[in-house]
Short mmCIF file of N, CA and C in Angstrom, two decimals:
data_model
loop_
_atom_site.label_atom_id
_atom_site.label_comp_id
_atom_site.label_asym_id
_atom_site.label_seq_id
_atom_site.Cartn_x
_atom_site.Cartn_y
_atom_site.Cartn_z
N MET C 329 30.73 -55.71 2.83
CA MET C 329 31.36 -54.44 3.06
C MET C 329 32.38 -54.14 1.95
N GLU C 330 33.16 -55.17 1.61
CA GLU C 330 34.15 -54.98 0.56
C GLU C 330 33.48 -54.70 -0.78
N GLY C 331 32.33 -55.26 -0.99
CA GLY C 331 31.59 -55.03 -2.22
C GLY C 331 31.16 -53.56 -2.34
N GLU C 332 30.79 -52.98 -1.22
CA GLU C 332 30.39 -51.56 -1.24
C GLU C 332 31.60 -50.67 -1.55
N ILE C 333 32.76 -51.02 -0.98
CA ILE C 333 33.98 -50.23 -1.22
C ILE C 333 34.33 -50.30 -2.70
N GLU C 334 34.26 -51.49 -3.27
CA GLU C 334 34.58 -51.66 -4.69
C GLU C 334 33.59 -50.88 -5.56
N GLN C 335 32.34 -50.87 -5.13
CA GLN C 335 31.31 -50.15 -5.89
C GLN C 335 31.59 -48.64 -5.85
N VAL C 336 31.97 -48.11 -4.69
CA VAL C 336 32.28 -46.68 -4.55
C VAL C 336 33.53 -46.35 -5.36
N LYS C 337 34.55 -47.22 -5.30
CA LYS C 337 35.78 -46.98 -6.08
C LYS C 337 35.47 -46.98 -7.58
N GLY C 338 34.61 -47.89 -8.00
CA GLY C 338 34.22 -47.95 -9.40
C GLY C 338 33.49 -46.67 -9.83
N ARG C 339 32.61 -46.21 -8.98
CA ARG C 339 31.88 -44.96 -9.28
C ARG C 339 32.85 -43.78 -9.36
N LYS C 340 33.84 -43.75 -8.45
CA LYS C 340 34.84 -42.69 -8.43
C LYS C 340 35.66 -42.70 -9.72
N ASN C 341 36.09 -43.86 -10.14
CA ASN C 341 36.87 -43.97 -11.38
C ASN C 341 36.04 -43.55 -12.59
N TYR C 342 34.78 -43.95 -12.59
CA TYR C 342 33.89 -43.58 -13.70
C TYR C 342 33.76 -42.06 -13.79
N LEU C 343 33.50 -41.42 -12.66
CA LEU C 343 33.35 -39.95 -12.66
C LEU C 343 34.67 -39.26 -13.01
N PHE C 344 35.78 -39.79 -12.56
CA PHE C 344 37.08 -39.21 -12.86
C PHE C 344 37.35 -39.27 -14.37
N ASP C 345 37.03 -40.40 -14.99
CA ASP C 345 37.22 -40.53 -16.44
C ASP C 345 36.29 -39.61 -17.21
N ARG C 346 35.05 -39.45 -16.74
CA ARG C 346 34.09 -38.56 -17.40
C ARG C 346 34.54 -37.11 -17.30
N ALA C 347 35.14 -36.74 -16.18
CA ALA C 347 35.60 -35.36 -15.99
C ALA C 347 36.73 -35.03 -16.96
N GLY C 348 37.48 -36.00 -17.37
CA GLY C 348 38.56 -35.77 -18.32
C GLY C 348 38.04 -35.34 -19.68
N TYR C 349 36.79 -35.67 -20.02
CA TYR C 349 36.20 -35.30 -21.30
C TYR C 349 35.27 -34.08 -21.20
N SER C 350 35.22 -33.50 -20.05
CA SER C 350 34.32 -32.35 -19.85
C SER C 350 34.91 -31.10 -20.49
N THR C 351 34.02 -30.20 -20.89
CA THR C 351 34.43 -28.94 -21.49
C THR C 351 33.89 -27.80 -20.63
N ILE C 352 34.75 -26.87 -20.31
CA ILE C 352 34.35 -25.68 -19.55
C ILE C 352 34.48 -24.48 -20.48
N THR C 353 33.40 -23.72 -20.60
CA THR C 353 33.40 -22.55 -21.46
C THR C 353 33.25 -21.30 -20.58
N ILE C 354 34.15 -20.36 -20.77
CA ILE C 354 34.10 -19.09 -20.02
C ILE C 354 34.03 -17.96 -21.04
N GLN C 355 33.10 -17.04 -20.80
CA GLN C 355 32.97 -15.88 -21.67
C GLN C 355 33.12 -14.63 -20.81
N LEU C 356 34.09 -13.80 -21.13
CA LEU C 356 34.34 -12.56 -20.39
C LEU C 356 33.92 -11.38 -21.24
N ASP C 357 33.00 -10.58 -20.70
CA ASP C 357 32.54 -9.37 -21.40
C ASP C 357 32.93 -8.16 -20.55
N PRO C 358 34.01 -7.47 -20.93
CA PRO C 358 34.41 -6.32 -20.12
C PRO C 358 33.43 -5.15 -20.32
N ASP C 359 33.26 -4.35 -19.25
CA ASP C 359 32.45 -3.14 -19.35
C ASP C 359 33.28 -2.04 -20.00
N LEU C 360 32.97 -1.77 -21.24
CA LEU C 360 33.71 -0.74 -21.97
C LEU C 360 33.00 0.60 -21.81
N PRO C 361 33.76 1.69 -21.69
CA PRO C 361 33.10 3.00 -21.58
C PRO C 361 32.40 3.36 -22.89
N GLN C 362 31.26 4.02 -22.75
CA GLN C 362 30.51 4.44 -23.93
C GLN C 362 31.22 5.64 -24.57
N PRO C 363 31.43 5.58 -25.87
CA PRO C 363 32.09 6.72 -26.52
C PRO C 363 31.16 7.93 -26.55
N VAL C 364 31.73 9.09 -26.26
CA VAL C 364 30.98 10.33 -26.28
C VAL C 364 31.32 11.05 -27.58
N PRO C 365 30.31 11.36 -28.38
CA PRO C 365 30.61 12.03 -29.65
C PRO C 365 31.09 13.45 -29.40
N ASP C 366 32.11 13.82 -30.12
CA ASP C 366 32.62 15.19 -30.05
C ASP C 366 31.83 16.05 -31.02
N PRO C 367 31.39 17.21 -30.55
CA PRO C 367 30.68 18.08 -31.49
C PRO C 367 31.66 18.63 -32.53
N THR C 368 31.20 18.67 -33.75
CA THR C 368 32.06 19.21 -34.80
C THR C 368 31.79 20.70 -34.91
N PRO C 369 32.83 21.49 -34.83
CA PRO C 369 32.64 22.94 -34.92
C PRO C 369 32.22 23.34 -36.33
N THR C 370 31.35 24.32 -36.39
CA THR C 370 30.93 24.85 -37.69
C THR C 370 31.56 26.22 -37.88
N PRO C 371 31.87 26.58 -39.10
CA PRO C 371 32.53 27.88 -39.31
C PRO C 371 31.63 29.04 -38.88
N THR C 372 30.36 28.96 -39.16
CA THR C 372 29.43 30.01 -38.72
C THR C 372 28.30 29.32 -37.97
N PRO C 373 28.02 29.76 -36.75
CA PRO C 373 26.96 29.10 -35.99
C PRO C 373 25.60 29.31 -36.65
N THR C 374 24.81 28.28 -36.59
CA THR C 374 23.46 28.38 -37.16
C THR C 374 22.53 29.00 -36.11
N PRO C 375 21.69 29.91 -36.51
CA PRO C 375 20.79 30.55 -35.53
C PRO C 375 19.74 29.56 -35.04
N THR C 376 19.43 29.69 -33.76
CA THR C 376 18.40 28.85 -33.17
C THR C 376 17.04 29.46 -33.51
N PRO C 377 16.17 28.66 -34.09
CA PRO C 377 14.86 29.22 -34.45
C PRO C 377 14.04 29.52 -33.19
N THR C 378 13.38 30.66 -33.19
CA THR C 378 12.52 31.01 -32.07
C THR C 378 11.08 30.65 -32.44
N PRO C 379 10.39 29.98 -31.51
CA PRO C 379 9.02 29.59 -31.83
C PRO C 379 8.12 30.82 -31.87
N ALA C 380 7.06 30.69 -32.63
CA ALA C 380 6.11 31.79 -32.75
C ALA C 380 5.34 31.94 -31.44
N TRP C 381 4.93 33.17 -31.13
CA TRP C 381 4.17 33.44 -29.91
C TRP C 381 2.75 32.93 -30.07
N THR C 382 2.30 32.20 -29.05
CA THR C 382 0.94 31.69 -29.10
C THR C 382 0.18 32.18 -27.88
N PRO C 383 -0.89 32.94 -28.08
CA PRO C 383 -1.67 33.43 -26.94
C PRO C 383 -2.26 32.30 -26.09
N ALA C 384 -2.63 31.21 -26.71
CA ALA C 384 -3.21 30.10 -25.95
C ALA C 384 -2.21 29.55 -24.94
N GLN C 385 -0.94 29.48 -25.35
CA GLN C 385 0.09 28.99 -24.44
C GLN C 385 0.28 29.98 -23.29
N THR C 386 0.23 31.28 -23.57
CA THR C 386 0.36 32.30 -22.54
C THR C 386 -0.79 32.20 -21.54
N VAL C 387 -2.00 32.00 -22.04
CA VAL C 387 -3.16 31.84 -21.15
C VAL C 387 -2.99 30.59 -20.29
N GLN C 388 -2.52 29.51 -20.88
CA GLN C 388 -2.29 28.27 -20.13
C GLN C 388 -1.26 28.48 -19.03
N GLU C 389 -0.15 29.15 -19.35
CA GLU C 389 0.89 29.40 -18.35
C GLU C 389 0.37 30.30 -17.23
N ALA C 390 -0.42 31.32 -17.59
CA ALA C 390 -0.98 32.22 -16.57
C ALA C 390 -1.94 31.46 -15.65
N GLY C 391 -2.76 30.59 -16.23
CA GLY C 391 -3.68 29.78 -15.42
C GLY C 391 -2.93 28.84 -14.50
N ASP C 392 -1.86 28.22 -15.01
CA ASP C 392 -1.05 27.33 -14.17
C ASP C 392 -0.43 28.10 -13.02
N THR C 393 0.08 29.29 -13.31
CA THR C 393 0.69 30.10 -12.27
C THR C 393 -0.33 30.51 -11.22
N LEU C 394 -1.52 30.92 -11.65
CA LEU C 394 -2.57 31.30 -10.71
C LEU C 394 -2.96 30.10 -9.84
N GLY C 395 -3.08 28.94 -10.44
CA GLY C 395 -3.40 27.74 -9.68
C GLY C 395 -2.33 27.43 -8.65
N SER C 396 -1.07 27.60 -9.03
CA SER C 396 0.03 27.35 -8.09
C SER C 396 -0.03 28.33 -6.93
N ILE C 397 -0.30 29.60 -7.22
CA ILE C 397 -0.38 30.62 -6.17
C ILE C 397 -1.53 30.30 -5.21
N LEU C 398 -2.68 29.93 -5.74
CA LEU C 398 -3.82 29.61 -4.89
C LEU C 398 -3.54 28.37 -4.03
N ARG C 399 -2.86 27.39 -4.60
CA ARG C 399 -2.51 26.21 -3.81
C ARG C 399 -1.59 26.58 -2.65
N VAL C 400 -0.63 27.46 -2.91
CA VAL C 400 0.29 27.89 -1.86
C VAL C 400 -0.47 28.64 -0.77
N ILE C 401 -1.40 29.52 -1.15
CA ILE C 401 -2.17 30.27 -0.16
C ILE C 401 -3.00 29.33 0.71
N VAL C 402 -3.62 28.33 0.09
CA VAL C 402 -4.42 27.37 0.86
C VAL C 402 -3.53 26.56 1.79
N LYS C 403 -2.35 26.14 1.31
CA LYS C 403 -1.43 25.39 2.16
C LYS C 403 -0.99 26.22 3.36
N ILE C 404 -0.66 27.49 3.13
CA ILE C 404 -0.24 28.36 4.23
C ILE C 404 -1.38 28.52 5.23
N THR C 405 -2.60 28.70 4.74
CA THR C 405 -3.74 28.85 5.64
C THR C 405 -3.93 27.59 6.48
N ILE C 406 -3.84 26.43 5.86
CA ILE C 406 -3.99 25.17 6.61
C ILE C 406 -2.91 25.06 7.67
N TRP C 407 -1.67 25.37 7.32
CA TRP C 407 -0.57 25.32 8.30
C TRP C 407 -0.81 26.29 9.45
N LEU C 408 -1.28 27.47 9.13
CA LEU C 408 -1.54 28.44 10.20
C LEU C 408 -2.61 27.93 11.16
N VAL C 409 -3.69 27.39 10.61
CA VAL C 409 -4.79 26.92 11.45
C VAL C 409 -4.38 25.72 12.29
N ILE C 410 -3.62 24.80 11.71
CA ILE C 410 -3.30 23.56 12.41
C ILE C 410 -2.08 23.70 13.32
N VAL C 411 -1.08 24.49 12.92
CA VAL C 411 0.16 24.53 13.69
C VAL C 411 0.30 25.83 14.49
N VAL C 412 0.17 26.95 13.84
CA VAL C 412 0.50 28.23 14.48
C VAL C 412 -0.55 28.65 15.49
N VAL C 413 -1.82 28.56 15.15
CA VAL C 413 -2.88 29.01 16.07
C VAL C 413 -2.84 28.24 17.38
N PRO C 414 -2.75 26.89 17.37
CA PRO C 414 -2.67 26.20 18.66
C PRO C 414 -1.43 26.56 19.48
N LEU C 415 -0.33 26.87 18.81
CA LEU C 415 0.88 27.23 19.55
C LEU C 415 0.80 28.64 20.12
N LEU C 416 0.16 29.55 19.39
CA LEU C 416 0.10 30.94 19.84
C LEU C 416 -1.12 31.25 20.70
N SER C 417 -2.13 30.40 20.70
CA SER C 417 -3.34 30.73 21.46
C SER C 417 -3.09 30.88 22.95
N PRO C 418 -2.26 30.09 23.61
CA PRO C 418 -2.00 30.36 25.04
C PRO C 418 -1.34 31.72 25.26
N VAL C 419 -0.44 32.10 24.36
CA VAL C 419 0.22 33.40 24.49
C VAL C 419 -0.79 34.51 24.30
N ILE C 420 -1.63 34.38 23.29
CA ILE C 420 -2.65 35.42 23.02
C ILE C 420 -3.62 35.51 24.18
N LEU C 421 -4.06 34.38 24.72
CA LEU C 421 -4.97 34.39 25.87
C LEU C 421 -4.29 35.00 27.09
N GLY C 422 -3.02 34.72 27.28
CA GLY C 422 -2.27 35.31 28.41
C GLY C 422 -2.16 36.81 28.29
N VAL C 423 -1.86 37.30 27.11
CA VAL C 423 -1.76 38.75 26.89
C VAL C 423 -3.12 39.39 27.09
N TRP C 424 -4.16 38.77 26.58
CA TRP C 424 -5.52 39.31 26.74
C TRP C 424 -5.90 39.37 28.21
N ALA C 425 -5.61 38.29 28.95
CA ALA C 425 -5.96 38.27 30.37
C ALA C 425 -5.14 39.31 31.14
N ALA C 426 -3.88 39.48 30.80
CA ALA C 426 -3.04 40.47 31.48
C ALA C 426 -3.55 41.88 31.21
N ARG C 427 -3.93 42.19 30.01
CA ARG C 427 -4.46 43.52 29.67
C ARG C 427 -5.78 43.77 30.41
N ARG C 428 -6.60 42.77 30.44
CA ARG C 428 -7.90 42.91 31.12
C ARG C 428 -7.68 43.16 32.61
N TRP C 429 -6.74 42.44 33.18
CA TRP C 429 -6.45 42.60 34.60
C TRP C 429 -5.88 43.99 34.88
N THR C 430 -4.93 44.45 34.01
CA THR C 430 -4.36 45.79 34.23
C THR C 430 -5.42 46.88 34.02
N ASN C 431 -6.31 46.71 33.07
CA ASN C 431 -7.38 47.70 32.87
C ASN C 431 -8.28 47.77 34.10
N ARG C 432 -8.58 46.66 34.73
CA ARG C 432 -9.40 46.63 35.93
C ARG C 432 -8.67 47.33 37.07
N GLN C 433 -7.36 47.07 37.13
CA GLN C 433 -6.59 47.71 38.21
C GLN C 433 -6.57 49.22 38.03
N ARG C 434 -6.45 49.70 36.81
CA ARG C 434 -6.43 51.14 36.54
C ARG C 434 -7.79 51.76 36.91
N LYS C 435 -8.87 51.06 36.55
CA LYS C 435 -10.20 51.58 36.88
C LYS C 435 -10.38 51.69 38.39
N ARG C 436 -9.86 50.73 39.13
CA ARG C 436 -9.99 50.75 40.59
C ARG C 436 -9.18 51.90 41.20
N GLN C 437 -8.03 52.19 40.58
CA GLN C 437 -7.19 53.28 41.09
C GLN C 437 -7.83 54.62 40.82
N VAL C 438 -8.53 54.75 39.70
CA VAL C 438 -9.17 56.00 39.34
C VAL C 438 -10.34 56.27 40.27
N GLU C 439 -11.07 55.28 40.70
CA GLU C 439 -12.25 55.46 41.53
C GLU C 439 -11.91 55.82 42.90
#
């Protein structure tokens, strides 16, 4: 038992002596704000060049717009068929049945 204690004490002393020669390195990198360049004023502003008109680009834009409009129309139609028609069909059927019933009652009164 005493031999184990001496062995542990020896190991402790060895590690303690080794720790005395250890080197710890710490590197701190602060987050610095990114510099924003200040625009330098010019005595006379330079004109912005305007691109030349291209009919092909106009046709492309018109086609894109038409495609967008058609997509919206199809989406609205799908929503109407799936959401609005099932919600309104009982109301429409009720109004139709009420009109039919009142028309029958009027015909009976006339006869």
